[in-house]
Coordinates of C-alpha atoms in Angstrom, one line a residue:
M1 CA 11.2 8.7 -9.2
S2 CA 13.5 5.9 -8.1
I3 CA 13.1 3.8 -5.0
F4 CA 16.7 2.7 -5.4
E5 CA 18.2 6.2 -5.1
P6 CA 15.8 8.8 -3.7
D7 CA 17.4 12.0 -2.7
E8 CA 14.6 13.2 -0.3
G9 CA 11.1 12.4 0.8
M10 CA 9.3 9.7 2.8
L11 CA 8.8 6.1 1.8
V12 CA 5.9 4.4 3.3
V13 CA 6.8 0.8 2.7
L14 CA 3.9 -1.7 2.6
P15 CA 5.2 -5.2 1.8
S16 CA 1.8 -6.8 2.0
L17 CA 1.4 -10.2 0.4
S18 CA -1.8 -9.3 -1.5
L19 CA -1.6 -12.4 -3.6
P20 CA -3.6 -15.6 -4.0
Q21 CA -3.7 -16.9 -0.4
D22 CA -4.1 -20.5 -1.3
E23 CA -0.7 -20.5 -2.9
L24 CA 0.9 -18.4 -0.2
R25 CA -0.1 -20.9 2.5
R26 CA 2.0 -23.5 0.7
I27 CA 5.2 -21.6 1.5
T28 CA 6.8 -22.3 4.8
G29 CA 7.6 -19.0 6.5
A30 CA 5.8 -17.0 3.9
L31 CA 5.4 -14.1 6.3
C32 CA 9.1 -13.4 5.9
Y33 CA 8.4 -12.2 2.4
E34 CA 7.5 -8.9 4.2
E35 CA 11.2 -8.5 4.9
R36 CA 12.1 -8.5 1.3
L37 CA 11.9 -4.8 1.1
L38 CA 14.1 -4.1 4.0
F39 CA 16.8 -3.1 1.5
L40 CA 14.9 0.2 1.4
L41 CA 16.3 1.0 4.8
L42 CA 19.5 1.6 3.0
T43 CA 17.9 4.7 1.3
L44 CA 18.4 6.4 4.7
R45 CA 22.0 7.0 3.6
E46 CA 20.5 10.2 2.2
P47 CA 19.9 12.7 5.1
K48 CA 16.6 14.0 3.6
V49 CA 15.0 10.5 3.3
E50 CA 12.7 9.1 5.9
V51 CA 11.2 5.6 5.9
V52 CA 8.0 4.2 7.5
Y53 CA 8.1 0.4 7.3
L54 CA 5.0 -1.7 8.1
T55 CA 4.9 -5.4 9.0
S56 CA 2.5 -7.9 10.3
M57 CA 5.0 -9.0 13.0
P58 CA 7.9 -7.1 14.5
V59 CA 11.2 -7.4 12.6
N60 CA 14.0 -8.5 15.0
D61 CA 16.2 -5.6 16.0
A62 CA 19.3 -7.5 15.0
V63 CA 18.0 -7.6 11.4
V64 CA 17.3 -3.9 11.4
D65 CA 20.7 -3.2 13.0
Y66 CA 22.4 -5.3 10.3
Y67 CA 20.9 -3.2 7.5
L68 CA 21.7 0.1 9.2
S69 CA 25.2 -1.0 9.8
F70 CA 25.9 -0.4 6.1
L71 CA 25.3 3.4 6.7
D72 CA 27.9 5.9 7.8
D73 CA 25.8 6.9 10.9
P74 CA 23.4 4.1 11.9
D75 CA 22.2 5.9 15.0
E76 CA 21.3 9.1 13.1
A77 CA 19.6 7.0 10.4
R78 CA 17.4 5.3 13.0
T79 CA 15.9 8.6 14.0
R80 CA 14.5 8.8 10.5
L81 CA 13.1 5.3 10.5
Q82 CA 9.8 4.1 12.0
M83 CA 9.2 0.3 12.1
I84 CA 5.5 -0.2 12.7
S85 CA 4.1 -3.7 13.4
L86 CA 0.5 -4.9 13.7
D87 CA 1.6 -7.7 16.0
D88 CA -0.7 -9.9 13.9
P89 CA 0.6 -13.3 12.8
D90 CA -2.5 -14.3 10.8
T91 CA -2.0 -15.2 7.1
H92 CA -4.3 -12.6 5.6
P93 CA -2.5 -9.7 3.7
L94 CA -1.0 -7.0 5.8
S95 CA -2.8 -4.3 3.9
E96 CA -6.2 -6.0 4.6
A97 CA -5.4 -6.2 8.3
L98 CA -4.2 -2.6 8.4
L99 CA -7.5 -1.4 7.2
R100 CA -9.1 -2.9 10.3
R101 CA -6.6 -1.2 12.6
P102 CA -7.4 2.5 13.0
D103 CA -4.8 2.8 15.8
V104 CA -2.0 1.9 13.3
I105 CA -3.5 4.0 10.6
E106 CA -3.3 7.0 13.0
R107 CA 0.4 6.2 13.7
V108 CA 1.1 6.4 10.0
R109 CA -0.9 9.6 9.6
A110 CA 1.0 11.1 12.5
A111 CA 4.3 10.3 10.9
L112 CA 3.2 11.9 7.6
G113 CA 1.7 14.9 9.5
N114 CA 4.9 15.5 11.4
R115 CA 6.9 15.4 8.2
R116 CA 4.6 18.0 6.6
K117 CA 4.9 20.3 9.6
T118 CA 8.7 20.1 10.0
R119 CA 10.0 19.6 6.5
E120 CA 9.5 21.2 3.2
D121 CA 11.8 19.1 1.1
G122 CA 10.5 16.1 -0.9
G123 CA 7.2 14.4 -0.9
A124 CA 5.9 11.0 0.3
W125 CA 4.7 8.0 -1.5
M126 CA 3.7 4.4 -0.8
V127 CA 5.9 1.6 -2.0
P128 CA 3.9 -1.7 -2.0
F129 CA 5.1 -5.2 -2.8
V130 CA 2.1 -5.5 -5.1
V131 CA -1.0 -3.3 -5.6
S132 CA -4.4 -4.6 -4.8
E133 CA -7.7 -2.9 -3.8
Y134 CA -6.4 -2.8 -0.2
E135 CA -3.3 -0.9 -1.1
E136 CA -5.4 1.6 -3.2
R137 CA -7.8 2.2 -0.3
L138 CA -4.8 2.8 2.1
A139 CA -3.3 5.2 -0.4
E140 CA -6.5 7.1 -0.4
L141 CA -6.7 7.2 3.4
F142 CA -3.1 8.5 3.6
S143 CA -3.4 10.8 0.5
L144 CA -0.3 9.2 -1.0
P145 CA 0.7 8.3 -4.5
V146 CA 1.4 4.6 -5.1
Y147 CA 4.6 3.4 -6.7
G148 CA 3.0 0.7 -8.6
P149 CA 0.3 0.0 -11.3
A150 CA -3.3 0.7 -10.6
T151 CA -5.5 -2.4 -10.1
A152 CA -7.4 -1.5 -13.2
L153 CA -4.3 -2.4 -15.1
A154 CA -3.5 -5.6 -13.2
H155 CA -4.7 -7.8 -16.0
L156 CA -1.7 -6.7 -18.1
G157 CA 0.5 -8.6 -15.7
S158 CA -1.5 -11.8 -15.9
K159 CA -0.3 -14.7 -17.9
S160 CA -2.8 -14.0 -20.7
G161 CA -2.2 -10.2 -20.5
G162 CA 1.6 -10.8 -20.7
R163 CA 1.2 -12.7 -23.9
A164 CA -1.0 -10.0 -25.4
I165 CA 1.5 -7.3 -24.4
G166 CA 4.3 -9.3 -25.9
D167 CA 2.5 -9.7 -29.2
E168 CA 1.8 -5.9 -29.3
A169 CA 5.4 -5.1 -28.5
G170 CA 6.7 -7.5 -31.2
V171 CA 8.4 -9.8 -28.7
P172 CA 8.5 -13.5 -29.6
T173 CA 6.5 -15.7 -27.2
V174 CA 6.2 -19.4 -26.5
R175 CA 3.7 -21.1 -28.8
G176 CA 0.4 -21.2 -27.0
F177 CA -3.0 -19.5 -26.2
G178 CA -4.4 -17.4 -23.4
D179 CA -7.7 -16.2 -22.0
L180 CA -8.9 -19.8 -21.3
R181 CA -11.7 -19.7 -18.7
S182 CA -12.6 -23.4 -18.2
L183 CA -11.1 -26.8 -18.1
T184 CA -13.1 -27.6 -21.3
E185 CA -11.5 -24.7 -23.1
V186 CA -8.1 -25.9 -22.0
E187 CA -8.9 -29.4 -23.2
H188 CA -10.0 -28.2 -26.6
T189 CA -7.0 -25.9 -27.0
A190 CA -4.7 -28.7 -26.0
R191 CA -6.1 -30.9 -28.8
A192 CA -5.7 -28.1 -31.3
M193 CA -1.9 -27.8 -30.4
S194 CA -1.1 -31.2 -32.0
P195 CA 1.4 -32.6 -32.7
T196 CA 2.8 -31.1 -29.5
T197 CA 2.6 -33.7 -26.8
K198 CA 4.0 -31.9 -23.7
L199 CA 2.2 -28.8 -22.5
M200 CA 2.3 -26.4 -19.6
V201 CA -0.9 -24.9 -18.2
K202 CA -0.5 -21.8 -16.1
L203 CA -3.0 -20.0 -14.0
N204 CA -3.4 -16.3 -14.9
N205 CA -2.6 -14.9 -11.5
S206 CA 0.0 -17.0 -9.7
Y207 CA 3.6 -16.6 -8.5
S208 CA 6.8 -18.5 -7.9
G209 CA 5.7 -21.2 -10.4
L210 CA 3.0 -22.5 -7.9
G211 CA 0.2 -22.2 -10.4
N212 CA 1.7 -24.4 -13.1
A213 CA 1.0 -27.9 -14.4
I214 CA 2.9 -29.9 -16.9
V215 CA 0.8 -32.4 -18.9
T216 CA 2.1 -35.1 -21.2
K217 CA -0.8 -35.4 -23.7
D218 CA -2.1 -38.7 -25.1
D219 CA -5.4 -39.8 -26.5
R220 CA -7.2 -39.7 -23.2
P221 CA -9.0 -36.7 -21.6
L222 CA -6.5 -34.2 -20.3
V223 CA -7.3 -35.0 -16.6
S224 CA -6.3 -38.6 -17.3
C225 CA -3.0 -37.7 -18.8
P226 CA 0.2 -37.8 -16.8
T227 CA 0.4 -34.5 -15.0
S228 CA 2.9 -32.9 -12.7
F229 CA 1.6 -30.0 -10.7
S230 CA 4.2 -27.5 -9.2
A231 CA 2.2 -27.4 -6.0
S232 CA 2.4 -30.9 -4.3
D233 CA -1.2 -30.9 -3.0
E234 CA -2.8 -29.8 -6.3
N235 CA -5.0 -32.0 -8.5
W236 CA -7.2 -31.5 -11.5
T237 CA -10.3 -30.9 -9.4
T238 CA -8.7 -28.0 -7.5
F239 CA -6.9 -26.8 -10.5
A240 CA -10.0 -26.7 -12.7
E241 CA -11.7 -24.5 -10.0
K242 CA -8.9 -22.1 -10.2
I243 CA -8.9 -22.0 -14.0
A244 CA -12.6 -21.0 -13.8
E245 CA -11.9 -18.4 -11.2
R246 CA -8.7 -16.8 -12.6
G247 CA -8.3 -18.0 -16.2
A248 CA -5.3 -19.7 -17.6
V249 CA -2.9 -20.0 -20.6
I250 CA -1.7 -23.2 -22.2
E251 CA 1.8 -23.3 -23.9
E252 CA 4.1 -25.7 -25.5
F253 CA 6.5 -27.1 -22.9
I254 CA 10.1 -26.4 -24.1
E255 CA 12.2 -29.5 -23.9
D256 CA 15.3 -28.1 -25.6
R257 CA 18.4 -28.4 -23.5
P258 CA 20.2 -26.4 -22.4
L259 CA 17.3 -24.2 -21.5
R260 CA 18.0 -21.0 -19.5
S261 CA 15.5 -18.8 -17.6
P262 CA 16.8 -15.2 -17.6
S263 CA 14.7 -12.2 -16.5
A264 CA 14.8 -8.5 -16.8
L265 CA 13.7 -5.7 -14.5
A266 CA 12.4 -2.3 -15.7
R267 CA 10.7 0.8 -14.3
I268 CA 8.2 3.3 -15.5
T269 CA 7.9 6.8 -14.0
P270 CA 4.6 8.6 -13.4
G271 CA 5.5 10.9 -16.3
G272 CA 5.7 7.9 -18.7
G273 CA 9.4 7.6 -18.9
Y274 CA 10.8 4.1 -18.8
D275 CA 14.1 2.2 -18.7
V276 CA 15.6 -1.2 -18.1
V277 CA 17.5 -1.4 -14.8
A278 CA 18.9 -5.0 -14.8
T279 CA 18.9 -8.5 -16.3
H280 CA 19.4 -11.7 -14.2
E281 CA 19.8 -15.4 -14.5
Q282 CA 17.1 -17.1 -12.4
V283 CA 17.8 -20.1 -10.3
L284 CA 14.8 -22.4 -10.4
G285 CA 13.9 -25.5 -8.5
G286 CA 10.8 -27.5 -7.4
P287 CA 9.4 -30.7 -8.9
N288 CA 9.0 -29.1 -12.4
G289 CA 12.1 -26.8 -12.2
D290 CA 9.9 -23.7 -12.4
V291 CA 9.9 -22.4 -8.8
Y292 CA 12.0 -19.3 -8.2
Q293 CA 14.8 -19.8 -5.7
G294 CA 17.4 -17.2 -6.5
C295 CA 19.3 -15.2 -9.1
S296 CA 22.7 -14.1 -10.3
F297 CA 23.5 -10.7 -12.0
P298 CA 23.8 -10.1 -14.8
A299 CA 22.3 -12.4 -17.5
R300 CA 24.6 -14.2 -19.8
R301 CA 26.4 -12.1 -22.3
E302 CA 25.1 -14.1 -25.3
Y303 CA 21.5 -12.8 -24.9
R304 CA 21.8 -9.9 -22.4
A305 CA 21.4 -7.2 -25.0
E306 CA 18.4 -8.9 -26.5
L307 CA 16.7 -9.2 -23.1
G308 CA 17.2 -5.5 -22.6
A309 CA 15.8 -4.6 -26.0
Y310 CA 12.8 -6.8 -25.7
T311 CA 12.0 -5.5 -22.2
E312 CA 12.3 -1.9 -23.4
R313 CA 9.7 -2.6 -26.0
I314 CA 7.4 -4.1 -23.4
A315 CA 8.0 -1.1 -21.1
G316 CA 7.0 1.2 -23.9
V317 CA 3.7 -0.5 -24.4
L318 CA 3.0 -0.7 -20.7
A319 CA 3.9 3.0 -20.3
E320 CA 1.3 3.9 -23.0
R321 CA -1.3 2.0 -21.0
G322 CA -0.5 4.1 -17.8
V323 CA 1.5 1.5 -15.8
V324 CA 3.8 3.0 -13.1
G325 CA 6.5 1.4 -11.0
L326 CA 8.8 -1.6 -11.2
F327 CA 8.0 -4.8 -13.1
G328 CA 9.8 -8.0 -14.1
V329 CA 9.8 -9.9 -17.3
D330 CA 10.7 -13.6 -17.5
F331 CA 12.1 -15.2 -20.6
F332 CA 13.3 -18.5 -21.9
A333 CA 16.7 -18.7 -23.7
V334 CA 16.9 -21.7 -26.0
K335 CA 20.2 -22.8 -27.4
T336 CA 20.3 -23.1 -31.1
D337 CA 23.1 -23.7 -33.7
G338 CA 23.3 -20.0 -34.2
G339 CA 23.3 -19.0 -30.5
Y340 CA 20.3 -18.4 -28.3
R341 CA 16.7 -17.8 -29.2
T342 CA 14.9 -15.7 -26.6
L343 CA 11.2 -16.1 -25.9
L344 CA 8.9 -14.2 -23.6
C345 CA 7.6 -16.3 -20.7
E346 CA 5.6 -13.8 -18.5
I347 CA 5.3 -10.3 -17.2
N348 CA 5.0 -9.6 -13.4
L349 CA 3.6 -6.1 -12.6
R350 CA 5.0 -6.1 -9.1
I351 CA 8.2 -6.1 -7.1
G352 CA 9.8 -9.5 -7.7
G353 CA 12.5 -11.7 -6.4
T354 CA 15.3 -9.9 -8.3
T355 CA 14.4 -6.4 -7.0
H356 CA 15.8 -6.6 -3.5
P357 CA 19.2 -8.0 -4.6
L358 CA 19.6 -5.2 -7.2
G359 CA 18.4 -2.5 -4.8
A360 CA 20.9 -3.6 -2.1
A361 CA 23.7 -3.8 -4.6
I362 CA 23.1 -0.3 -5.8
L363 CA 22.6 1.2 -2.4
T364 CA 25.7 -0.5 -0.8
T365 CA 28.1 0.2 -3.6
G366 CA 26.8 3.4 -5.3
A367 CA 27.0 1.6 -8.6
S368 CA 24.6 2.4 -11.5
Y369 CA 23.3 0.3 -14.3
D370 CA 25.1 0.7 -17.6
P371 CA 22.7 -0.3 -20.4
G372 CA 25.7 -0.5 -22.9
T373 CA 27.3 -3.4 -21.0
G374 CA 24.3 -4.6 -19.0
T375 CA 26.3 -4.4 -15.8
L376 CA 26.5 -2.3 -12.6
M377 CA 29.4 0.1 -12.8
R378 CA 31.2 2.2 -10.2
D379 CA 34.3 4.1 -11.1
G380 CA 34.8 2.1 -14.2
R381 CA 34.6 -1.3 -12.4
P382 CA 31.7 -3.8 -12.8
K383 CA 29.8 -5.3 -9.9
Y384 CA 28.3 -8.7 -9.8
Y385 CA 26.2 -10.6 -7.2
V386 CA 24.5 -13.9 -6.5
A387 CA 21.4 -14.0 -4.2
T388 CA 19.4 -16.9 -2.9
D389 CA 15.7 -16.7 -2.1
N390 CA 15.5 -20.2 -0.6
C391 CA 18.3 -20.9 1.9
A392 CA 17.4 -23.4 4.6
S393 CA 19.2 -25.4 7.2
P394 CA 18.0 -27.5 10.1
T395 CA 20.8 -26.1 12.2
L396 CA 19.2 -22.7 12.1
K397 CA 15.7 -23.8 13.0
G398 CA 14.4 -22.0 16.1
R399 CA 17.4 -19.6 16.4
T400 CA 17.2 -15.9 16.6
P401 CA 19.3 -13.6 14.3
R402 CA 21.8 -13.0 17.1
G403 CA 21.8 -16.6 18.4
G404 CA 22.3 -17.9 14.9
R405 CA 25.8 -16.5 14.9
Q406 CA 26.9 -19.8 16.5
A407 CA 25.6 -21.8 13.6
G408 CA 27.0 -19.8 10.7
P409 CA 30.8 -19.6 10.4
R410 CA 33.0 -22.6 9.9
R411 CA 35.8 -23.2 12.3
G412 CA 38.6 -20.7 11.8
S413 CA 36.4 -17.9 10.5
R414 CA 36.0 -14.7 12.4
L415 CA 33.6 -11.9 12.4
R416 CA 34.9 -8.5 11.2
P417 CA 33.9 -5.3 12.9
R418 CA 32.3 -2.6 10.8
E419 CA 34.9 -1.0 8.4
P420 CA 33.3 2.0 6.7
H421 CA 35.8 2.1 3.8
R422 CA 35.8 -1.6 3.0
E423 CA 33.7 -2.9 0.1
R424 CA 31.2 -5.1 1.8
A425 CA 28.6 -7.8 1.1
A426 CA 25.2 -6.5 0.1
P427 CA 22.2 -7.6 2.3
A428 CA 20.1 -8.6 -0.7
G429 CA 18.8 -12.1 -0.7
C430 CA 16.0 -11.8 1.7
G431 CA 13.0 -13.6 0.3
H432 CA 11.7 -16.1 2.8
G433 CA 15.4 -16.6 3.8
V434 CA 15.9 -19.3 6.4
R435 CA 12.3 -20.4 6.1
Q436 CA 12.1 -22.5 9.2
A437 CA 13.4 -19.7 11.5
G438 CA 12.2 -16.7 9.5
L439 CA 15.6 -15.2 9.4
H440 CA 17.8 -13.6 6.7
Q441 CA 21.4 -14.8 6.4
H442 CA 23.7 -12.8 4.2
R443 CA 27.0 -14.4 3.3
R444 CA 30.1 -13.1 1.6
L445 CA 31.1 -14.7 -1.6
R446 CA 34.6 -15.5 -2.9
R447 CA 36.5 -12.6 -4.2
G448 CA 39.7 -12.6 -6.1
G449 CA 40.4 -16.2 -5.1
R450 CA 40.5 -15.3 -1.4
R451 CA 37.8 -16.5 1.0
A452 CA 36.0 -13.7 2.8
T453 CA 34.5 -14.1 6.2
P454 CA 30.8 -13.3 6.8
K455 CA 29.7 -9.9 8.2
N456 CA 26.9 -11.6 10.0
P457 CA 26.4 -15.4 9.7
A458 CA 23.0 -15.2 11.3
H459 CA 21.7 -13.9 8.0
A460 CA 20.9 -16.5 5.4
A461 CA 21.0 -15.2 1.8
T462 CA 24.0 -15.5 -0.5
N463 CA 25.0 -12.2 -1.9
R464 CA 28.3 -10.6 -2.8
V465 CA 29.1 -7.6 -4.9
G466 CA 32.1 -8.7 -6.9
R467 CA 35.0 -7.1 -8.6
S468 CA 36.1 -7.7 -12.1
R469 CA 35.6 -11.5 -11.9
R470 CA 32.2 -13.1 -11.4
A471 CA 31.5 -13.8 -7.8
R472 CA 30.7 -17.4 -6.8
S473 CA 28.9 -18.4 -3.7
R474 CA 30.4 -20.6 -1.0
A475 CA 27.6 -22.5 0.7
R476 CA 28.0 -23.0 4.4
C477 CA 24.7 -24.3 5.6

């Protein structure tokens, strides 16, 4: 089973943000995370594929049209697409809200029922952003298999669980300790890690780096030591409450420079098969330099093969435990005299920030991952891309996707009509996009030394499938 290249069947896409809501509220335009999985509309290139896509609020028609414009027959593809919105702007998870909406549940059931009556090819399955008890209840209501790990296995993707899996797989990890359940335990462990003076405390279940704290240890109690929280409104009082609720790990803070933050993406099939599908260089920002903002494909050549080998080991252990679906593995790459030393950072048992760029690149180019070179290949030619998950501009605030066309291109650029045989930009960097306006802006990158004009300057993520040379982004906001 591959959500990147299904030949037939129905995908019920449920991009619910079933994550810690206190952290989610810190992200401006967080609701736009639900549009990350819009790359799955590109699976409609196969005539036997249907898609039901659920959202809290309606997705602008211009955004849907943009994705479908990459297909040979957008109008026909639209007949196999159902965009279903709850028209509910509240911040609670989409899956939780859906359980309170029997009218929408019946619409999804009707779509599934119509398929069963009229088609015999393929099955149907649910593709969630992350699996929680809400997704599992909905899967039971719809009688659908879930492309993701059961909630009973969620602990394997926590910060503590990731360290344990890494140890079992024989993958080097950052020096530290997990399964800490109180501030007192964190304090005692910090003292035991002498002579290390700079430490990172990470909440077990957090994302985008928002559950991290960097502490410079001295002789005082930990709460009195200089501390930098990734979330600007965090303090030791609120952080201690979350440690007690979720658990935490404490690790040595790596101060070596240069320090890189690559990641890998892997998948496990329901039958227990597994493979690595990509490696990336992560672009990080925020006050501590640990908040995900984008990525480039592939990871650096110096450690690309090692990332793949370590991730394959981890996938093997997770497959034995019964995990299914896509998952990401974050690493540190530390420069040494002999090259780079790669250390496991964490495991994320969910669709992450590198999934949608990869999916869009595969579906728009027809390329496939070559584990030998660690690149995407099509007809013997490699493909590269850069994607941003955090593009923002005051000039785009309040604009609609179509209205944003006036803000995008520089003077002298022009929009190109659809050209079916031209290699085109992939619509991949759609995290929270232009966060003030809730848009996605996809831009072409430089190719072969010639500036390319944007397909749609109202879409705000940087992504370009390159040729033989590494593509580089040309910022325009």
